[in-house]
Amino acid sequence: MTGARKLGGHSFRLGYVAAVLVFIYLPVAALILFAFQSSSVPVPPFDGPSLRWFEAVFADRRMTDALRNSLLVGAASSAIATAFGMLAAYATARYGGPWLRRLQGLFLLPLTISYIIVGMGLLITLMWFQIPKSLGAVILGHAVMHMPIAIALISSQIKPDMLTLERAARDLGAKEWQVIAHVVMPSLTWPMVAAFLLCFTLSWDEFIIALLLSRFDVTLPVEIWSQLRSGLNPKTNAIGSVVFMASAVLVIFVEWIVLMKQGKQEKSQ
Amino acid sequence: MSRGLHLQGIEKRLGQQDVLRGIDLTAASGSYVVLLGPSGSGKTTLLNIVAGFEEADQGLVMIDDEDVGGLPPRLRPTATVFQDYALFPHMSVADNVGFGLRMHGLGKAERDRQVAEVLALVDLASFADRRIDQLSGGQRQRVAVARSLVVRPKVLLLDEPLGALDLSLRRQMQRELRILQKKSGTTFLHVTHDQEEAMSLADLLVVMNGGRIEDAGPPDRIFDSPASLFAATFVGENNVLRGRITSRAKTGTVIETALGPVKVQSEAPEGDEVYVTVRPNRLRLATPGSRAKHFLRGTVEEVTFLGTYYGLRVRTEVAPDMAFHVHSDDRTPPEPGAEIAVTAEPSAFSIIAAKAS
């Protein structure tokens, strides 16, 4: 009886997992499929495959500019978030008195605030200081939003045995900045790479802050949104597929780094 | 000879606990100093205070007659070999060894020359380009020593440097450390809880317990006539008897103990209450029927084979709450349960004043 129940439970679980996966990925699959549509309406029946919409995307100046802007915003904001995140994580781990530990709570607070609140706050602040809306403002906004993630990710990788390495470096004559440059950063290379890629992925498809803080130079999600307003078009499917594939590749890369590091640790133990 | 290391009145508290109390220690330049004590005795804290990783609440730390108190580790003329070696995993052997020189701003050519020199000294010349995870435990240990020696510290600090190695490798590394120390002429300050390691390495052995120095001196002196009860029992196996001095004379002192009067050759300390100690290897089994004066008479409880000798545990009728340890190199030792008599020369005993301890 237990066997039968186990079997029933097993097939139920399989079915459940399949249903969840279909629910999540069917829209994505549909999006990608109709990016290869041959006719000009992305609805069934599928009459492709054709690459004409991908050609159209890369022939569209506004799309390629938006793509370039997105790459710029992603790279710059992630670099800022990772650099400051690393310093904040290290400072709280090493000089963490009770005050700094409370401060770390403050560091992580933006995680709980929605993008629209931060976006509006930044918009008001920019207007206050009469700074025009720009890509720079978007970069700042994304850096602020994503730094907590970088802090959390890097903090979790600061291991106690790093402390002895830092001591050894100081003992051999290293100044504080040399300790950070020669010992701390090399020890945290992979967590920093992972944090950078994760921040990049989040920045890559962030919409609200990018919409509120940009004017003429827009990022890809904003451009897609403005093109969608003029109706469905396989071109938007094509650009959506590009965005999705880029995110997916980055996420898989991050996962691979994490797994690789874990495997290495297990091997050395 | 100059004072390589001089500590005076070192005090350290952590919360409610005294970690170090009134530490005074002077070691000649170029000597091998070993701090020996159980865990919690404060020996590692003392090492950290010399290195500058911790500050003493009070007291003076002087290296080559210069006060280094308050200086950060990087400005102290010390270098440390850490217990887990703390080698930089992302650097090659040569880069690890050259790290200190690089931090001191030496050019690459000069750095390479000195690194090659010190790697040859520790017998790792062909390992310069290896990664750290390609080295064995003993090789890592040598890289750690090389990395610290290359910056020419006045005092090299070693924190349980052999703790992670297996026994035979540990004995080999002890010899190598001793040779390196003589070659480099550097003062070594070595922390360990292994008393055999301590005795074989030290010029100056410092026995620590509960944040105090119990005894400091050449290892043979500490072994033969320890200054405190703790030193007598922590450094090697020992038999200890409490007693009272009943007569003092040039020819010797007589002490009344639970086993009866014991005649002792060594000079008696102040006060009447004393401890008498005698090493198990200085006790002899009396030949059956001998009329010589016995130190003790008792029953063998346990016989343990220890290679070059047998260890006997003996219990007496007059002091049944004490077990005595006797070494016998006789290949046919008494069986457990046998009644035996044990003798000792008056010179085998040493006396410790029974004050605080």
XYZ file of C-alpha atoms in Angstrom:
626
model
C 0.000 0.000 0.000
C 2.796 2.329 0.879
C 4.363 1.396 -2.441
C 1.256 2.372 -4.378
C 0.949 5.603 -2.459
C 4.576 6.320 -3.090
C 4.104 5.677 -6.788
C 1.003 7.900 -6.877
C 2.896 10.588 -4.971
C 5.748 10.270 -7.390
C 3.700 10.759 -10.553
C 1.736 13.561 -8.901
C 4.963 15.333 -8.067
C 6.279 14.897 -11.594
C 3.060 16.264 -13.050
C 3.113 19.184 -10.649
C 6.685 20.111 -11.522
C 5.856 19.814 -15.245
C 2.820 22.072 -14.827
C 4.872 24.707 -13.010
C 7.607 24.616 -15.654
C 5.055 24.888 -18.485
C 3.364 27.779 -16.717
C 6.668 29.631 -16.377
C 8.288 28.822 -19.679
C 5.394 28.558 -22.139
C 5.109 32.350 -22.542
C 8.869 32.569 -22.985
C 8.786 29.775 -25.546
C 5.937 31.491 -27.378
C 7.842 34.776 -27.344
C 10.937 33.171 -28.813
C 8.987 31.070 -31.330
C 7.128 34.045 -32.795
C 10.329 36.042 -33.012
C 10.981 33.730 -35.965
C 7.572 34.468 -37.467
C 7.654 35.247 -41.152
C 4.512 37.369 -41.434
C 4.121 40.643 -39.571
C 1.766 39.588 -36.757
C 3.193 37.474 -33.898
C 0.112 35.272 -33.430
C -0.617 31.678 -34.501
C -0.358 30.090 -36.943
C 3.428 30.049 -36.991
C 4.650 30.564 -40.560
C 8.417 30.802 -40.065
C 11.123 30.257 -39.432
C 12.568 33.526 -40.605
C 15.299 35.826 -39.352
C 13.811 38.971 -40.908
C 12.731 40.424 -37.548
C 16.188 39.976 -36.045
C 17.551 41.795 -39.084
C 14.969 44.516 -38.525
C 16.038 44.876 -34.890
C 19.682 45.314 -35.764
C 18.820 47.710 -38.587
C 16.797 49.911 -36.216
C 19.036 52.733 -34.920
C 16.847 53.321 -31.883
C 17.015 49.647 -30.925
C 20.779 49.372 -31.317
C 21.275 52.624 -29.389
C 19.050 51.285 -26.617
C 21.025 48.042 -26.635
C 24.276 49.985 -26.310
C 22.787 52.124 -23.508
C 21.622 49.038 -21.657
C 25.076 47.504 -21.851
C 26.630 50.755 -20.613
C 24.161 51.165 -17.728
C 24.517 47.499 -16.766
C 28.308 47.547 -16.804
C 28.736 50.880 -15.037
C 26.081 50.401 -12.360
C 27.230 46.830 -11.642
C 30.853 47.946 -11.383
C 29.874 50.645 -8.864
C 27.608 48.299 -6.908
C 30.265 45.561 -6.796
C 33.141 47.865 -5.822
C 31.256 49.619 -3.042
C 29.550 46.389 -2.073
C 32.916 44.687 -1.628
C 34.244 47.519 0.534
C 31.062 47.614 2.625
C 31.040 43.833 3.086
C 34.710 43.824 4.091
C 34.302 46.752 6.466
C 31.359 45.196 8.272
C 33.146 41.841 8.500
C 36.386 43.307 9.866
C 35.549 46.422 11.809
C 32.068 45.294 12.771
C 31.323 46.804 16.137
C 27.682 46.909 17.245
C 27.258 50.206 15.379
C 28.476 48.919 12.076
C 26.330 45.835 12.377
C 23.307 48.056 12.698
C 24.601 49.986 9.714
C 24.638 46.789 7.697
C 20.904 46.499 8.243
C 20.713 49.945 6.675
C 22.883 48.794 3.767
C 20.455 45.997 3.006
C 17.318 48.112 3.412
C 16.984 49.110 -0.268
C 16.221 45.425 -0.975
C 12.889 45.890 0.743
C 12.012 49.155 -0.996
C 10.338 48.956 -4.371
C 11.999 50.286 -7.489
C 9.300 52.896 -7.922
C 9.960 54.473 -4.523
C 13.720 54.659 -5.133
C 13.080 55.877 -8.693
C 10.747 58.644 -7.523
C 13.089 59.594 -4.719
C 15.978 59.914 -7.131
C 13.822 61.857 -9.594
C 12.809 64.361 -6.904
C 16.412 64.671 -5.726
C 17.620 65.301 -9.290
C 15.006 67.994 -9.798
C 15.954 69.532 -6.484
C 19.578 69.866 -7.532
C 18.461 70.755 -11.073
C 20.376 67.872 -12.581
C 18.837 66.844 -15.895
C 17.553 63.303 -16.331
C 20.192 61.192 -18.041
C 21.765 57.781 -18.380
C 24.093 58.781 -15.533
C 21.084 59.102 -13.266
C 19.908 55.626 -14.321
C 23.359 54.227 -13.571
C 23.232 55.814 -10.114
C 19.743 54.456 -9.501
C 20.703 50.916 -10.481
C 23.882 51.082 -8.408
C 21.846 52.114 -5.358
C 19.252 49.413 -5.923
C 21.683 46.579 -6.532
C 24.465 47.326 -4.057
C 22.645 45.451 -1.242
C 22.677 42.317 -3.368
C 26.397 42.680 -3.978
C 26.975 43.251 -0.239
C 24.930 40.192 0.724
C 26.601 37.953 -1.849
C 30.168 39.053 -1.045
C 29.600 39.079 2.745
C 28.610 35.435 2.639
C 31.970 34.586 1.063
C 34.228 36.336 3.589
C 35.499 33.293 5.481
C 37.244 33.359 8.862
C 40.468 31.923 7.418
C 40.846 35.113 5.365
C 41.575 36.918 8.620
C 44.834 35.007 9.121
C 45.846 35.752 5.529
C 45.293 39.467 6.155
C 47.289 39.234 9.381
C 50.096 37.524 7.523
C 50.100 40.308 4.921
C 50.198 43.047 7.583
C 52.891 41.166 9.447
C 54.994 41.153 6.263
C 54.698 44.905 5.911
C 51.508 45.471 3.884
C 49.583 48.713 4.426
C 45.792 48.509 4.646
C 45.211 49.311 0.976
C 47.827 46.731 0.038
C 46.068 44.144 2.202
C 42.841 44.857 0.319
C 44.513 44.915 -3.104
C 46.784 41.886 -2.688
C 44.879 39.613 -0.325
C 41.214 40.552 0.129
C 40.301 41.208 -3.511
C 42.082 38.139 -4.935
C 40.346 36.007 -2.308
C 36.988 37.469 -3.304
C 37.469 37.448 -7.080
C 34.752 34.933 -7.831
C 32.139 36.324 -5.412
C 32.808 39.723 -6.983
C 32.422 38.366 -10.506
C 29.188 36.665 -9.458
C 27.913 39.873 -7.820
C 28.783 41.880 -10.929
C 26.954 39.482 -13.231
C 23.916 39.293 -10.971
C 23.690 43.090 -10.731
C 24.132 43.259 -14.499
C 21.251 40.842 -15.064
C 18.982 42.853 -12.794
C 19.976 46.130 -14.422
C 19.562 44.606 -17.889
C 15.785 44.239 -17.575
C 15.023 46.922 -14.998
C 12.278 49.204 -16.287
C 10.853 51.618 -13.739
C 13.993 53.487 -12.700
C 15.202 53.497 -16.304
C 11.900 55.028 -17.439
C 11.730 57.651 -14.689
C 15.319 58.841 -14.856
C 16.106 58.793 -18.579
C 15.085 61.209 -21.252
C 16.462 60.776 -24.785
C 18.972 58.015 -24.177
C 16.788 55.114 -23.117
C 17.636 51.553 -22.183
C 16.340 48.486 -23.977
C 13.331 47.726 -21.712
C 12.131 51.324 -22.095
C 12.569 51.197 -25.874
C 10.678 47.894 -26.064
C 7.902 49.348 -23.987
C 7.575 52.402 -26.223
C 7.540 50.249 -29.362
C 4.940 47.921 -27.811
C 2.597 50.850 -27.439
C 2.257 50.985 -31.204
C 1.014 47.416 -31.315
C 2.313 43.841 -31.444
C 5.131 43.220 -33.852
C 7.504 40.243 -34.215
C 10.348 42.741 -33.935
C 9.556 43.179 -30.244
C 9.547 39.384 -29.929
C 12.969 39.307 -31.525
C 14.446 41.915 -29.201
C 12.728 40.221 -26.253
C 14.417 36.961 -27.215
C 17.781 38.702 -27.316
C 17.195 40.189 -23.845
C 16.066 36.845 -22.463
C 18.991 34.921 -23.919
C 21.472 37.448 -22.554
C 19.964 37.186 -19.055
C 19.824 33.411 -19.227
C 23.473 33.140 -20.276
C 24.557 35.428 -17.446
C 22.522 33.559 -14.824
C 23.844 30.204 -16.006
C 27.365 31.611 -15.841
C 26.819 32.794 -12.242
C 25.426 29.377 -11.281
C 28.396 27.715 -12.892
C 30.830 29.904 -10.924
C 29.052 29.125 -7.650
C 28.976 25.388 -8.363
C 32.577 25.367 -9.477
C 33.706 27.105 -6.290
C 31.683 24.701 -4.153
C 33.108 21.708 -5.977
C 36.622 23.046 -5.457
C 36.013 23.556 -1.740
C 34.618 20.063 -1.323
C 37.583 18.642 -3.167
C 40.076 20.452 -0.980
C 38.366 19.309 2.216
C 75.328 39.531 24.334
C 72.493 41.902 23.483
C 68.968 41.355 24.591
C 67.165 40.097 21.501
C 63.833 40.080 23.239
C 62.971 41.726 26.508
C 59.493 41.652 28.075
C 58.776 43.425 31.294
C 55.641 43.482 33.420
C 53.267 42.416 30.634
C 49.634 42.378 31.778
C 46.618 41.539 29.640
C 42.987 41.295 30.636
C 40.073 40.172 28.515
C 36.827 41.110 30.194
C 36.935 39.647 33.689
C 39.788 37.288 32.946
C 43.508 37.825 33.434
C 45.100 36.385 30.330
C 48.646 37.413 31.203
C 49.975 38.422 34.613
C 53.336 40.002 35.274
C 55.305 38.475 32.412
C 59.040 39.203 32.632
C 61.309 37.537 30.125
C 64.714 38.293 28.660
C 66.238 36.285 25.836
C 69.666 36.770 24.313
C 69.803 37.723 20.655
C 70.026 34.654 18.439
C 68.548 32.239 20.949
C 65.767 29.746 20.418
C 63.027 30.518 22.927
C 60.127 28.116 23.365
C 56.919 29.015 25.170
C 55.437 25.792 26.526
C 52.078 25.525 28.201
C 48.633 23.965 28.039
C 45.915 25.656 25.998
C 44.622 28.714 27.789
C 47.977 29.398 29.431
C 48.344 32.669 27.519
C 51.291 31.646 25.354
C 49.638 32.535 22.047
C 48.419 35.848 23.466
C 51.995 36.634 24.484
C 53.169 35.808 20.958
C 50.481 38.078 19.495
C 51.587 40.889 21.800
C 55.165 40.574 20.546
C 53.903 40.493 16.921
C 51.642 43.501 17.489
C 48.361 41.726 16.710
C 47.296 42.463 20.274
C 48.374 45.215 22.651
C 49.291 44.553 26.260
C 47.356 46.546 28.864
C 50.635 47.210 30.622
C 54.273 46.412 30.229
C 57.195 46.789 27.923
C 58.023 44.889 24.723
C 61.579 45.510 23.556
C 63.348 43.984 20.572
C 67.097 44.579 20.338
C 66.669 47.167 23.111
C 64.094 49.155 21.168
C 60.591 49.663 22.515
C 58.154 48.334 19.888
C 54.993 48.799 21.985
C 52.247 50.578 20.059
C 53.777 49.879 16.660
C 51.509 48.078 14.161
C 52.660 44.626 13.007
C 53.985 45.898 9.693
C 56.438 48.248 11.428
C 57.722 45.684 13.934
C 60.959 43.817 13.289
C 59.074 40.536 13.683
C 57.624 38.007 11.268
C 55.203 35.236 12.086
C 54.841 31.633 10.973
C 51.170 30.913 11.548
C 49.712 27.666 12.796
C 47.882 27.012 9.515
C 50.755 28.731 7.616
C 48.409 31.381 6.110
C 50.043 31.083 2.705
C 48.343 33.151 0.012
C 46.475 30.563 -2.071
C 46.313 32.741 -5.188
C 50.083 33.193 -5.407
C 52.916 30.886 -6.408
C 55.541 29.767 -3.914
C 57.940 32.452 -5.152
C 55.284 35.186 -4.941
C 54.389 34.115 -1.421
C 58.008 34.227 -0.324
C 58.604 37.515 -2.138
C 55.487 39.189 -0.709
C 57.202 40.854 2.235
C 60.038 42.165 0.056
C 57.514 43.533 -2.429
C 55.655 45.318 0.369
C 58.950 46.833 1.448
C 59.367 48.210 -2.063
C 62.232 46.054 -3.335
C 62.725 45.860 -7.109
C 61.913 42.670 -8.959
C 65.495 41.628 -9.697
C 66.627 41.989 -6.091
C 63.454 40.293 -4.904
C 63.993 37.307 -7.193
C 67.575 36.973 -6.002
C 66.627 36.936 -2.314
C 63.663 34.623 -2.883
C 65.892 32.124 -4.707
C 68.412 32.343 -1.880
C 65.912 31.652 0.901
C 64.159 28.906 -1.098
C 67.509 27.198 -1.452
C 67.979 27.545 2.300
C 64.750 25.625 2.958
C 65.484 23.130 0.181
C 62.650 24.235 -2.102
C 64.652 25.818 -4.913
C 62.857 23.828 -7.621
C 59.385 24.620 -6.242
C 59.369 28.369 -6.931
C 56.645 28.216 -9.595
C 54.385 25.703 -7.841
C 50.960 26.651 -6.589
C 50.391 26.331 -2.854
C 47.796 23.570 -3.231
C 50.406 21.461 -5.033
C 52.590 21.286 -1.914
C 52.627 18.758 0.931
C 52.201 19.808 4.554
C 55.913 19.804 5.265
C 56.651 21.822 2.126
C 54.002 24.394 3.047
C 55.578 24.697 6.454
C 58.959 25.400 4.885
C 57.447 27.988 2.521
C 55.883 29.714 5.537
C 59.239 29.805 7.333
C 60.973 31.053 4.180
C 58.368 33.777 3.664
C 58.976 35.048 7.180
C 62.764 34.683 7.192
C 63.264 36.523 3.906
C 62.274 39.879 5.429
C 65.117 39.404 7.946
C 63.099 39.809 11.134
C 64.964 40.326 14.394
C 62.550 37.919 16.034
C 60.806 35.109 14.168
C 57.547 34.129 15.837
C 56.259 30.580 15.368
C 52.730 29.776 16.520
C 52.423 25.989 16.932
C 54.142 25.667 13.540
C 54.361 21.877 13.590
C 50.914 21.151 14.999
C 49.422 20.093 11.662
C 52.172 17.612 10.773
C 52.333 13.925 11.600
C 54.825 12.736 14.190
C 57.782 11.653 12.056
C 57.543 14.768 9.876
C 57.276 16.878 13.009
C 60.543 15.463 14.379
C 62.255 16.073 11.045
C 60.952 19.653 10.846
C 62.177 20.248 14.402
C 65.706 19.425 13.312
C 65.342 21.642 10.246
C 64.017 24.563 12.285
C 66.909 24.213 14.686
C 69.421 24.240 11.808
C 67.716 27.217 10.135
C 67.760 29.131 13.391
C 71.487 28.561 13.847
C 72.233 29.448 10.207
C 70.205 32.652 10.234
C 71.204 33.740 13.730
C 67.658 35.062 14.233
C 65.968 34.965 17.615
C 63.120 32.432 17.403
C 60.092 32.590 19.680
C 58.208 29.333 19.281
C 54.884 28.462 20.909
C 53.951 24.831 21.504
C 52.108 22.537 23.883
C 54.303 19.560 22.952
C 56.856 19.235 25.744
C 59.127 16.912 23.793
C 59.261 19.435 20.928
C 59.910 22.211 23.443
C 62.803 20.429 25.122
C 64.501 19.383 21.905
C 64.375 22.893 20.388
C 64.818 25.367 23.180
C 67.883 27.245 24.340
C 65.521 28.966 26.714
C 62.417 27.059 27.747
C 59.565 29.098 29.206
C 56.849 27.113 30.976
C 53.556 28.988 31.155
C 50.364 28.293 33.051
C 47.343 30.421 33.856
C 48.844 33.554 32.349
C 52.085 33.345 34.338
C 55.589 32.149 33.684
C 56.055 29.146 35.951
C 59.676 28.568 35.108
C 62.192 29.768 32.542
C 65.634 28.416 31.856
C 67.602 25.827 29.907
C 65.464 22.718 29.324
C 67.810 20.366 31.208
C 67.746 22.588 34.283
C 63.925 22.741 34.172
C 63.741 19.000 33.747
C 66.161 18.208 36.572
C 65.160 20.848 39.089
C 61.943 22.610 38.155
C 61.103 25.856 39.909
C 57.420 25.135 40.398
C 55.122 22.207 40.932
C 53.448 22.919 37.587
C 56.757 22.895 35.721
C 57.693 19.655 37.515
C 54.558 17.844 36.359
C 53.951 19.441 32.937
C 57.464 18.901 31.555
C 57.877 15.149 31.445
C 56.521 12.458 33.751
C 57.295 12.979 37.435
C 56.612 11.732 40.958
C 55.689 14.385 43.492
C 55.489 14.067 47.289
C 54.545 16.725 49.765
C 56.803 16.920 52.809
C 58.272 18.898 55.661
C 61.961 19.614 56.192
C 63.136 18.050 59.450
C 66.869 18.653 59.251
C 69.266 20.692 57.130
C 72.921 19.828 56.858
C 75.779 20.266 54.398
C 75.575 16.622 53.441
C 71.880 16.852 52.634
C 68.394 17.669 53.748
C 65.990 15.246 55.346
C 62.342 15.602 54.485
C 59.528 13.821 56.257
C 56.988 12.545 53.717
C 54.073 10.137 53.575
C 56.625 7.448 52.634
C 58.830 8.242 55.601
C 62.004 10.338 55.720
C 63.701 11.031 52.383
C 67.305 12.183 52.185
C 67.851 14.745 49.456
C 71.121 16.163 48.208
C 69.948 19.371 46.575
C 69.882 22.641 48.418
C 66.738 23.267 50.453
C 64.629 26.362 49.728
C 63.214 28.748 52.328
C 60.342 27.492 54.450
C 59.585 24.103 55.836
C 56.788 22.949 53.578
C 58.151 21.547 50.334
C 57.493 19.198 47.450
C 59.968 16.456 46.667
C 60.075 15.327 43.054
C 61.838 12.414 41.458
C 61.777 11.374 37.784
C 60.591 7.810 37.013
C 63.890 7.057 35.264
C 65.884 7.910 38.404
C 64.080 5.259 40.437
C 65.592 1.741 40.566
C 64.003 -1.568 41.370
C 65.802 -2.991 44.391
C 67.285 -6.451 43.914
C 65.212 -8.976 45.885
C 66.523 -9.505 49.399
C 68.674 -6.385 49.285
C 69.060 -4.587 52.594
C 69.559 -1.134 51.010
C 67.297 1.631 52.232
C 64.141 1.760 50.173
C 62.432 4.857 48.866
C 59.136 3.010 48.634
C 57.671 -0.467 48.799
C 54.455 -1.301 46.950
C 52.424 -3.318 44.504
C 52.772 -3.085 40.732
C 49.395 -2.077 39.301
C 50.155 -1.749 35.646
C 53.043 -2.425 33.285
C 53.227 -0.547 29.979
C 55.720 -1.334 27.237
C 57.208 1.928 25.974
C 59.910 0.734 23.595
C 63.204 1.429 25.302
C 61.730 0.826 28.754
C 58.709 -0.432 30.672
C 56.583 2.014 32.612
C 55.394 0.651 35.958
C 52.595 2.128 38.033
C 53.142 1.337 41.697
C 50.823 1.857 44.650
C 51.989 1.840 48.270
C 50.137 0.803 51.424
C 51.222 3.893 53.367
C 49.985 6.381 50.769
C 47.247 4.521 48.857
C 45.863 7.667 47.234
C 49.074 8.221 45.198
C 50.394 6.284 42.224
C 54.137 6.282 41.577
C 55.759 5.932 38.167
C 58.903 3.885 37.785
C 60.792 3.165 34.553
C 62.523 -0.143 34.208
C 64.829 -1.028 31.327
C 64.927 -4.634 32.514
C 63.620 -6.803 29.643
C 61.743 -8.972 32.170
C 59.891 -6.457 34.307
C 57.782 -7.467 37.326
C 54.256 -8.686 36.603
C 51.239 -6.679 37.745
C 50.486 -7.652 41.337
C 54.135 -8.203 42.233
C 55.464 -6.677 45.445
C 58.506 -4.532 44.752
C 60.888 -2.187 46.501
C 62.268 0.946 44.851
C 65.442 2.844 45.674
C 66.868 6.174 44.601
C 70.093 8.134 45.039
C 69.823 11.307 47.128
C 70.868 13.226 43.985
C 67.803 11.972 42.114
C 65.473 14.170 44.143
C 64.757 17.846 43.738
C 62.898 20.136 46.093
C 60.302 22.806 45.302
C 59.115 25.301 47.916
C 55.399 24.783 48.589
C 54.238 28.377 48.585
C 51.467 29.458 46.289
C 51.244 26.286 44.249
